[in-house]
C-alpha positions as MATLAB code, in Angstrom:
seq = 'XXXXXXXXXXXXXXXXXXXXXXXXXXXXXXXXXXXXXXXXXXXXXXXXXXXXXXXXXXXXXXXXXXXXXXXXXXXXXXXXXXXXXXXXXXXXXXXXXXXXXXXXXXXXXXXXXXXXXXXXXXXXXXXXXXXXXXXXXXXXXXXXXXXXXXXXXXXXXXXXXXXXXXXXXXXXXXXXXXXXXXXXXXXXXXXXXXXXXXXXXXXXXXXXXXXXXXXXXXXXXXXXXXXXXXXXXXXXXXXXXXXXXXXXXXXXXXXXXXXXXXXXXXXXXXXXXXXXXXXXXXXXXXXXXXXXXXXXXXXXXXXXXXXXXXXXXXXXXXXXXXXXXXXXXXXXXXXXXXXXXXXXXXXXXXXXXXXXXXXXXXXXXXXXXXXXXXXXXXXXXXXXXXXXXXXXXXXXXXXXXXXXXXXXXXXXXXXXXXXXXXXXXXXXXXXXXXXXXXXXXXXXXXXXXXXXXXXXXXXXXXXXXXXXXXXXXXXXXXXXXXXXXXXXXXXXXXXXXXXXXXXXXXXXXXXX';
ca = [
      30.554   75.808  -82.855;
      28.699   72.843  -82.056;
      28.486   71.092  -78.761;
      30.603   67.541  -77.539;
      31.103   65.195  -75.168;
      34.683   63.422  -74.187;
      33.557   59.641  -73.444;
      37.129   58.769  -71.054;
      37.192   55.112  -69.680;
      38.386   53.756  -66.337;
      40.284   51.211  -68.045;
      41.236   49.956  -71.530;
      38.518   47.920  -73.201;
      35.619   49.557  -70.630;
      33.278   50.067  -73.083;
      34.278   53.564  -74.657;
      34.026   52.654  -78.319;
      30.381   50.795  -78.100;
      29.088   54.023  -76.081;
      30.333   56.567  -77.739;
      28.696   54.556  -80.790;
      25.578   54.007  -79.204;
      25.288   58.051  -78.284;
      26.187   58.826  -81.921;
      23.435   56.611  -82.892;
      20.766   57.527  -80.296;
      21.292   61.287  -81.316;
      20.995   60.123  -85.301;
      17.511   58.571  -84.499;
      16.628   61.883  -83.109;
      17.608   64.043  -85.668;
      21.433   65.608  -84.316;
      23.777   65.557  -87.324;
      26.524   63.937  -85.093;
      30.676   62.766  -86.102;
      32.491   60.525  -84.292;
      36.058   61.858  -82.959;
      39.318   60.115  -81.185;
      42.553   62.412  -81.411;
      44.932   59.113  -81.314;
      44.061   55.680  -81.836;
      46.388   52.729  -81.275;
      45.178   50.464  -83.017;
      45.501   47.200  -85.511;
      42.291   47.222  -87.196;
      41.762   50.351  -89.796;
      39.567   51.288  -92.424;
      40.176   53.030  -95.800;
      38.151   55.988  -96.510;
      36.885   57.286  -99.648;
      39.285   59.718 -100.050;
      42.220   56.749  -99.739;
      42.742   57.936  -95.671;
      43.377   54.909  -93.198;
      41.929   55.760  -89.654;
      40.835   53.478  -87.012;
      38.232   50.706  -87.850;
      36.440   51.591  -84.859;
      35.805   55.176  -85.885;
      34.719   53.818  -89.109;
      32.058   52.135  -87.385;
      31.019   55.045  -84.891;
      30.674   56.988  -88.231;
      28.289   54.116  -89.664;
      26.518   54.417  -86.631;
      26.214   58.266  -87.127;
      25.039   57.577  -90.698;
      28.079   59.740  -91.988;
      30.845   59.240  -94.168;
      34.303   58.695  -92.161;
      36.882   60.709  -93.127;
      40.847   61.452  -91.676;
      39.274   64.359  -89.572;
      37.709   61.933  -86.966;
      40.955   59.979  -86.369;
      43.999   62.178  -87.145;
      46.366   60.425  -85.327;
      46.887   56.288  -85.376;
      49.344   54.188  -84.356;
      50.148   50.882  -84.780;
      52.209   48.967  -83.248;
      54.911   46.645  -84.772;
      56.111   44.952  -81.590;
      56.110   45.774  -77.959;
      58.179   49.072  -78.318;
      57.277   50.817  -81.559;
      54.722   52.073  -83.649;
      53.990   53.432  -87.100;
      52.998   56.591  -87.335;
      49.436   57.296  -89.771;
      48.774   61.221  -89.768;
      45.803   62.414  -90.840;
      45.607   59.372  -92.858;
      48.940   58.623  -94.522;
      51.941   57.293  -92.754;
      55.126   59.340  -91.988;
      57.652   56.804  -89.883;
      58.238   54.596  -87.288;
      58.536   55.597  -84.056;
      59.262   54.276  -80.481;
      56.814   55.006  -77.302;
      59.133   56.789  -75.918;
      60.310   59.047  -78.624;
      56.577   59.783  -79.749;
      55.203   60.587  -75.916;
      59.068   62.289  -75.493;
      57.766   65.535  -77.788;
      55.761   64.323  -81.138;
      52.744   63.467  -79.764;
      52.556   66.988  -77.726;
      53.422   68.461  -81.135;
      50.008   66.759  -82.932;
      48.052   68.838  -80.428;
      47.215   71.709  -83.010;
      46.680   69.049  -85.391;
      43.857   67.163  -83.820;
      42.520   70.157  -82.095;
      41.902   71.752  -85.868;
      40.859   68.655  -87.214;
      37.852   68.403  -83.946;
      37.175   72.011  -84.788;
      36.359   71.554  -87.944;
      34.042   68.879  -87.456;
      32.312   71.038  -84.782;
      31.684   73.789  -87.732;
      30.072   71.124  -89.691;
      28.169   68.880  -87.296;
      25.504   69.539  -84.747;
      27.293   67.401  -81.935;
      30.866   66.167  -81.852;
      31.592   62.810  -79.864;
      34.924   62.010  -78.678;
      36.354   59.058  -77.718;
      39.500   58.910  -74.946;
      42.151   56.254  -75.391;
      42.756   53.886  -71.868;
      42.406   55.640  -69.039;
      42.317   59.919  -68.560;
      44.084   59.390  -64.826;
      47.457   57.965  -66.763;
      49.527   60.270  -64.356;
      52.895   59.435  -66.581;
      51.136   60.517  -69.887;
      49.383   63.445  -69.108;
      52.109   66.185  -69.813;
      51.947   65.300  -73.290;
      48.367   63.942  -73.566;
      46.396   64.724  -76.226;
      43.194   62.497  -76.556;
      41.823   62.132  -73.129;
      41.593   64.876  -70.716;
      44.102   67.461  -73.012;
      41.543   67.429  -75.978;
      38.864   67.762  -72.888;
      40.621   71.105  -71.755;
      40.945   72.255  -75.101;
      37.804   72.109  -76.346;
      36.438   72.685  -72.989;
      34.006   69.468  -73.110;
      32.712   67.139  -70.522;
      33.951   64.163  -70.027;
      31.358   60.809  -69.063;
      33.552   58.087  -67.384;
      32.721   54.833  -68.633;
      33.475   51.863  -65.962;
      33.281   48.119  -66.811;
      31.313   46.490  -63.719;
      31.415   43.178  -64.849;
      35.314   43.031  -64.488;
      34.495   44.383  -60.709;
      35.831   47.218  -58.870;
      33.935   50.144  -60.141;
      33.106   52.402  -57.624;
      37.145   51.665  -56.650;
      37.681   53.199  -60.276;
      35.319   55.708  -60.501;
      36.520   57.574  -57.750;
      40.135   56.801  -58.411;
      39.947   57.731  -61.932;
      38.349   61.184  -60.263;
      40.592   61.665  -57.735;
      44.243   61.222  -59.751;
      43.405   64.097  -62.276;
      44.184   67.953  -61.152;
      41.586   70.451  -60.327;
      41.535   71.635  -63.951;
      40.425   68.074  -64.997;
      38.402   67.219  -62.775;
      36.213   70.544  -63.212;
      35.257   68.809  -66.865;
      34.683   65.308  -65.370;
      30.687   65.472  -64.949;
      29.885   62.288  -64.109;
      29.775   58.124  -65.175;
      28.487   55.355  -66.741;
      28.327   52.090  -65.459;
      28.930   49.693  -68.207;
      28.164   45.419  -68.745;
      25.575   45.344  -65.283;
      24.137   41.994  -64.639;
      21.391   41.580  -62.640;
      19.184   44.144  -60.210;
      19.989   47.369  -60.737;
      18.260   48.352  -56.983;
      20.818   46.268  -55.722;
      23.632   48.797  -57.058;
      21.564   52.135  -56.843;
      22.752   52.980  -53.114;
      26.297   52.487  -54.469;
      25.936   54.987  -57.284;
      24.396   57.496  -54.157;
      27.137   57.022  -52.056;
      29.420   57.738  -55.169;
      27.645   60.808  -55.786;
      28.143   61.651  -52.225;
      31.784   60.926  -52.113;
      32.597   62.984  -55.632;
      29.450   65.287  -55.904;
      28.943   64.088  -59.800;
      25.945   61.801  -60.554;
      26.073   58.471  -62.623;
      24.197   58.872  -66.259;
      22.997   55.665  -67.026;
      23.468   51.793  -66.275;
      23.740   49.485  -69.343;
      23.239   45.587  -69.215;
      25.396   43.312  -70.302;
      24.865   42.168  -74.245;
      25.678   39.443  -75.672;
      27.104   38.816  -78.616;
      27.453   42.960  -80.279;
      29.753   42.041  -83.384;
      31.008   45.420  -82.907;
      34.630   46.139  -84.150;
      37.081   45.608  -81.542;
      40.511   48.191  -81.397;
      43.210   45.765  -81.147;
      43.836   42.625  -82.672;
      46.129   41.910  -80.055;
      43.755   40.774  -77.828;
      42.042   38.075  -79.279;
      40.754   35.036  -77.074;
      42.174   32.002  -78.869;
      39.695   29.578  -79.470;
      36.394   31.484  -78.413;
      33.902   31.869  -80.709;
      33.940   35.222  -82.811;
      32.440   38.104  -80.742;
      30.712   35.405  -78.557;
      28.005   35.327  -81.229;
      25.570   32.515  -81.081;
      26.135   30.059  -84.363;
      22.602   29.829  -85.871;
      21.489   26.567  -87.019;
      23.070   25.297  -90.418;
      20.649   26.000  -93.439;
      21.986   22.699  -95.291;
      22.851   19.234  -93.018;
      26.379   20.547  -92.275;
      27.951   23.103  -89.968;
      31.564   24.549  -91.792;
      33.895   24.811  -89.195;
      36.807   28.537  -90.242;
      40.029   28.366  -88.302;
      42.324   31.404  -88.034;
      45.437   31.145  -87.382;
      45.906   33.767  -84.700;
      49.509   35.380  -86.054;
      51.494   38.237  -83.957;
      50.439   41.722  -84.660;
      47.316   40.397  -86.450;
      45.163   43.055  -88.199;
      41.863   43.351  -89.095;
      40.492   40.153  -88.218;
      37.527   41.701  -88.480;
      37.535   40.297  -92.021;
      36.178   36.905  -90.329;
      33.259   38.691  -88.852;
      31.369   38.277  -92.246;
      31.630   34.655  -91.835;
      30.453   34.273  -88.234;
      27.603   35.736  -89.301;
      26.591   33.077  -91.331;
      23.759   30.574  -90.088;
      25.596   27.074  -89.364;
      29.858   28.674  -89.727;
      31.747   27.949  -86.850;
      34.663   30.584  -86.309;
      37.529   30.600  -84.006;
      41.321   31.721  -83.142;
      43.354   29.079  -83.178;
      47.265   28.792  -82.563;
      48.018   24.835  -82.869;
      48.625   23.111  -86.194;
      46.009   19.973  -84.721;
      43.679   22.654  -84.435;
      43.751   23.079  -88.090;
      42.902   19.252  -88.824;
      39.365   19.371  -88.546;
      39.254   22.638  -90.056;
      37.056   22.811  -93.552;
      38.414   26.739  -94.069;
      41.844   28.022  -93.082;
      42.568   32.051  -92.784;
      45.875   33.128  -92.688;
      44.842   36.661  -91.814;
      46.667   40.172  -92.421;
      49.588   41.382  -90.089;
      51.482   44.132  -89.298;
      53.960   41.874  -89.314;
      54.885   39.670  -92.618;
      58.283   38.041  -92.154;
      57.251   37.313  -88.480;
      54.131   35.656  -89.078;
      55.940   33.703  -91.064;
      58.574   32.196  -88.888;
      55.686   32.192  -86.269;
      53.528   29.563  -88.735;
      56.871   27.478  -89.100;
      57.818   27.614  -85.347;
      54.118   26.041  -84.527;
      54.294   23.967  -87.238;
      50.525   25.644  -88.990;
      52.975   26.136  -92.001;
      53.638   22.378  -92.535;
      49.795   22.026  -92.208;
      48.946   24.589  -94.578;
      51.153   22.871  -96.855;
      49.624   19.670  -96.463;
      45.790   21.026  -96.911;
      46.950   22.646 -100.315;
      48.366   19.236 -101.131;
      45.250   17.682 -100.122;
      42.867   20.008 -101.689;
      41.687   21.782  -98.269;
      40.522   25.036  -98.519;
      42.895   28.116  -97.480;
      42.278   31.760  -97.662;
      45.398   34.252  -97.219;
      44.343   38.352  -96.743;
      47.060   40.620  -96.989;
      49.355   39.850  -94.911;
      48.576   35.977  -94.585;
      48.009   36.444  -99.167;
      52.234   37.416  -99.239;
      52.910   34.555  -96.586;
      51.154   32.139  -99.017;
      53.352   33.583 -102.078;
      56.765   31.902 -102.714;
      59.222   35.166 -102.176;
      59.367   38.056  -99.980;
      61.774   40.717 -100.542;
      61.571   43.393  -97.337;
      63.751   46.258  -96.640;
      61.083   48.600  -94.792;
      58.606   46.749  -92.306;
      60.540   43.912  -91.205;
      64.048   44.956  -92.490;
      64.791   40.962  -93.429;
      65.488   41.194  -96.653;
      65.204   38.055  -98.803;
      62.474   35.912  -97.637;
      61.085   32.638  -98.362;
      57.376   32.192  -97.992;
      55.578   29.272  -98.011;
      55.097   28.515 -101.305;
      51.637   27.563 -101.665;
      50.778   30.648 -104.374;
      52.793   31.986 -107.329;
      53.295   35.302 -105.730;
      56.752   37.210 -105.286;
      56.080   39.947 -102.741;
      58.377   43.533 -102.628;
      57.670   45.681  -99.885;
      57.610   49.716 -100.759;
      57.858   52.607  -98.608;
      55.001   53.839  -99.442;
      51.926   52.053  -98.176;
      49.286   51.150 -100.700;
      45.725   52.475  -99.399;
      42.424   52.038 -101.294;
      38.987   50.818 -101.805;
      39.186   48.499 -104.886;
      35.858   47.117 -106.819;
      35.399   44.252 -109.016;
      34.613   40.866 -109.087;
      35.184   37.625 -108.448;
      32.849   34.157 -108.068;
      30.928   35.885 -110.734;
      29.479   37.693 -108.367;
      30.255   42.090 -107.406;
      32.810   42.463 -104.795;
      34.417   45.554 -102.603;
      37.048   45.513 -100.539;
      39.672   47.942  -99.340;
      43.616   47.779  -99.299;
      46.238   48.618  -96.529;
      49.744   47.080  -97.244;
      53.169   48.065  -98.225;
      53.749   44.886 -100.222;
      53.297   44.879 -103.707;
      52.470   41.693 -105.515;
      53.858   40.080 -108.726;
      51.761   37.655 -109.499;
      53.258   34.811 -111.934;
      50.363   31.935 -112.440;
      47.399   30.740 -110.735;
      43.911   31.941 -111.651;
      42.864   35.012 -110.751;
      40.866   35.911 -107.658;
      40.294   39.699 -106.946;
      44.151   41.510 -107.128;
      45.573   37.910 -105.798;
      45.348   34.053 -107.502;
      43.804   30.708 -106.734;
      45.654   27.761 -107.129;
      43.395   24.502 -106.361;
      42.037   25.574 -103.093;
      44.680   27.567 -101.956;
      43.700   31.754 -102.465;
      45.063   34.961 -101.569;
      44.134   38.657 -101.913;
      45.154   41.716 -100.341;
      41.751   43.066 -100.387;
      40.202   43.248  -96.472;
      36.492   43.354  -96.555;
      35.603   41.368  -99.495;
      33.281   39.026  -96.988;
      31.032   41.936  -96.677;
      29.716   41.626 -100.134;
      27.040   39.021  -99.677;
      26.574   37.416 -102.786;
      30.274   37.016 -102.931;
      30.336   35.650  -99.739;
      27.774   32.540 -100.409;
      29.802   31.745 -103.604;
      33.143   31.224 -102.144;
      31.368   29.457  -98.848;
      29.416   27.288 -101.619;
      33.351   26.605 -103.207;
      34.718   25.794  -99.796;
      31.982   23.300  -98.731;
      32.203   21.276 -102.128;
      36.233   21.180 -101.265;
      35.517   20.365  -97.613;
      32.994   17.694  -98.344;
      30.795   19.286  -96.294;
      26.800   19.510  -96.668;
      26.559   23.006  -95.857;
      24.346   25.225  -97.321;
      24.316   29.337  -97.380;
      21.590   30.956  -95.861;
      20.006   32.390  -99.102;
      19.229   36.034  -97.234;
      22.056   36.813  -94.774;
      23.008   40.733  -95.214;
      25.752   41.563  -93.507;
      25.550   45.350  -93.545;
      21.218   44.468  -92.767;
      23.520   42.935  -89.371;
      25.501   45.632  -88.889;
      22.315   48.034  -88.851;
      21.122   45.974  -86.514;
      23.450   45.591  -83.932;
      24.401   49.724  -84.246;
      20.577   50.169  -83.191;
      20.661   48.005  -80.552;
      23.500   50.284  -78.996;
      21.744   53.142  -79.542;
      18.507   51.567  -77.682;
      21.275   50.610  -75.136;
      21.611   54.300  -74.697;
      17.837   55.097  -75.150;
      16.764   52.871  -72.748;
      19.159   52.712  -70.156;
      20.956   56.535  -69.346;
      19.447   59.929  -68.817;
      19.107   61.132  -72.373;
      17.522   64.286  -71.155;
      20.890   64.903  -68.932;
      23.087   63.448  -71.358;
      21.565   66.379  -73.754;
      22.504   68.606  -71.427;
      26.059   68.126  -71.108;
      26.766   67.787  -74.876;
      24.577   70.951  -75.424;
      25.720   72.789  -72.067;
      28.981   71.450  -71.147;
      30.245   70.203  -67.925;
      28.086   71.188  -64.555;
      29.147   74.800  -62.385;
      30.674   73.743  -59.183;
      31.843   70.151  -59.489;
      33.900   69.737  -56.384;
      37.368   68.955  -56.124;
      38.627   65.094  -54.731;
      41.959   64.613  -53.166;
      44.861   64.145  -53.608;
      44.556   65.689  -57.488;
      47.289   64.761  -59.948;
      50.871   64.278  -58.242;
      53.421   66.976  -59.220;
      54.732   66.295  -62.625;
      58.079   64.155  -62.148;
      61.700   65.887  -62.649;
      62.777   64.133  -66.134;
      65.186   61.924  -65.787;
      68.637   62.219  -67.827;
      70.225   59.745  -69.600;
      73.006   59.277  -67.068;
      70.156   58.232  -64.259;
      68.285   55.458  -66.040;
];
């Protein structure tokens, strides 16, 4: 069996995904056949892999940073939500139901245990290194009888667990030791130590801190990583896009032509995979942003409705804010708009759903000739073809099947004047592709905008995966970071009170 390392978080959004990335790639530079591995994975944004399994986009990319194909074994279990309350359920690739939060944490998700447990022990038998990625925070008191991605994959594959903190939020040490201190002694025996995550400025200034910290809970901090603008890195959840901020908080480069081109996206509720735009904000001189106001749309030269786990109520969302009277009167006016998945069967003119939504007979905006029917079983794959006259690839994640009735075709969707829709997500990534629908949307737009004639977006993508890994390089112990994967956690780790509170009598029905 090979060795691992649990990379837990003090909080949501601390940083996990990007580290456990950057170790993946670090240890790929230095020879360690390494996969990427989170048990569960709530999440909007997924990936299809070869083998037609849909797992979390972020694991997707910790794979690309490993330099490995991903595959349902390094996300078994991901949910995703369809409103504040319930999920669907993707095992091991394929969905089997809807389920509420508290009927999956009430007995499935201790049940999945054996599942992801085999699935990690697998990869160990193939791979030099596992790393594993924890979901939130390990010291969720309420979740831990029935946890099985933070510290309950820990204790079962008896691995160490690095505690990422985000200092730029503030509060770390607070964390740190909190975080510590609200797990039992079993727990905290595997938590070795942390990493301090987005520092700005002298790291002398913080060094008595991370003493005193290593006084206070006897384990040492592993590394202290700057701040970085601007990663590109795929986020987890769509649901927490900043409206109107730039994409990823990239810099725009300089237009290649006289004209910037300025992409609005209409931010709709359970967006997924907006990560489609990223493709475009990588272009020298394109403007992206969220927006969720139909004047924000005016000076718009490209609209994206993007895809949602949520079809009927993006709809009624675009009419309530009045984007869907705006979209309609850019198609009348010949202004580009470009529907993916979700936002392609908003577009269409009919929506019959009986399974995500449960609505029924639908009207959609009428902008496309596309009738939409949505089937029970979800349509997952990684299409190739063409379009623009130029090689495309995308991949597919949608119940709803199209019929499409007129319009020219573009990819599995249509075109009608400047008006196009496709259920493929990725296509942006192919390059060529890319220029020749930005070259179509400028002459519509009227704008002087040229493509920058070498922009790779996977060259990008190299890029900003080995700038995590020289994150890692240059900024944490490797040497003791070696140790724990290949050792395991460190003999003796004291114990911090007051441990993990006793486990709360259930309550019955009758009490709530």
């Amino acid at each position: 069996m090979s060795g691992g390392l649990l990379v837990a978080g003090t909080t949501s959004d601390a940083g996990k995904s990007v580290v456990t990335a950057g170790i993946c790639r670090w240890l790929t530079r230095k020879g360690v056949s390494v996969a990427p591995f989170k048990a569960q994975n709530m999440s909007l944004n997924s990936f299809v892999t070869r083998e037609g399994a849909e797992i979390g986009r972020a694991q997707a990319m910790q794979a690309q940073a490993a330099r490995v194909e991903p595959t349902a074994l390094m996300n078994p279990v991901l949910l995703k939500p369809g409103g504040d309350r319930s999920s669907q359920v993707v095992l091991m690739g394929k969905p089997v139901g809807e389920m509420s939060a508290r009927g999956y944490h009430g007995g499935r998700q201790a049940a999945l245990l054996d599942t992801v447990v085999g699935c990690l022990e697998e990869l160990r038998s193939t791979y030099d290194a596992v790393i594993c990625e924890g979901a939130g925070s390990p010291a969720e008191i309420n979740l831990r009888r029935t946890d099985i991605v933070n510290m309950g994959i820990a204790r079962a594959a008896r691995f160490p667990v690095l505690v990422v903190g985000d200092i730029d939020r503030g509060g770390v040490f607070a964390s740190f030791f909190g975080t510590t201190a609200l797990l039992s002694a079993a727990d905290q025996e595997l938590v070795a130590g942390y990493l301090v995550n987005k520092f700005r400025g002298d790291v002398s200034l913080l060094e008595p801190g991370l003493d005193m910290l290593l006084g206070l809970t006897g384990r040492r901090t592993y590394g202290v990583l700057p701040f970085q603008h601007g990663l590109g890195i795929d986020e987890e959840d769509g649901l927490r896009v900043s409206l109107r901020g730039a994409v990823r908080e990239s810099v725009v480069a300089p237009p290649v032509g006289d004209d910037v081109l300025r992409v609005a996206v209409c931010a709709v509720p359970l967006m997924s995979n907006f990560t489609d735009v990223d493709a475009l904000a990588a272009e020298p001189g394109v403007v992206v942003r969220f927006v969720d106001r139909a004047e924000e749309l005016v000076d718009a030269d490209l609209v994206v409705v993007p895809g949602t786990r949520g079809t009927v109520r993006a709809l009624r969302w675009l009419r309530e804010r009045g984007l869907a009277d705006a979209l309609a009167r850019r198609a009348a006016e010949g202004r580009p708009v470009l529907g993916i998945c979700g936002g392609f069967q908003v577009l269409g003119e009919h929506i019959e759903d009986e399974v995500e939504s449960k609505a029924g007979s639908v009207d959609g905006l009428g902008l496309l000739p596309v009738r939409v029917r949505f089937a029970r079983e979800k349509t997952l794959a990684r299409p190739v073809g063409e379009a623009l006259g130029e090689p495309v690839e995308g991949y597919e994640i949608h119940h709803g099947v199209a019929e499409v009735t007129g319009g020219e075709p573009f990819l599995d969707g249509c075109r009608v004047g400047e008006v196009w829709g496709t259920h493929w997500h990725g296509s942006l990534e192919s390059d060529a592709f890319r220029r020749r629908f930005l070259i179509e949307v400028a002459r519509a737009a009227g704008r002087r905008f040229v493509p920058a004639p070498d922009t790779s977006f996977g060259t990008l993508r190299e890029e900003q995966l080995d700038l995590l890994g020289d994150l890692i390089e240059e900024h944490a112990d490797t040497d003791a970071l070696w140790n724990l994967i290949e050792q395991g956690p460190p003999a003796g780790l004291p114990f911090i009170a007051p441990g993990a509170p006793p486990a709360a009598p259930t309550r019955t029905k009758e009490a709530l």
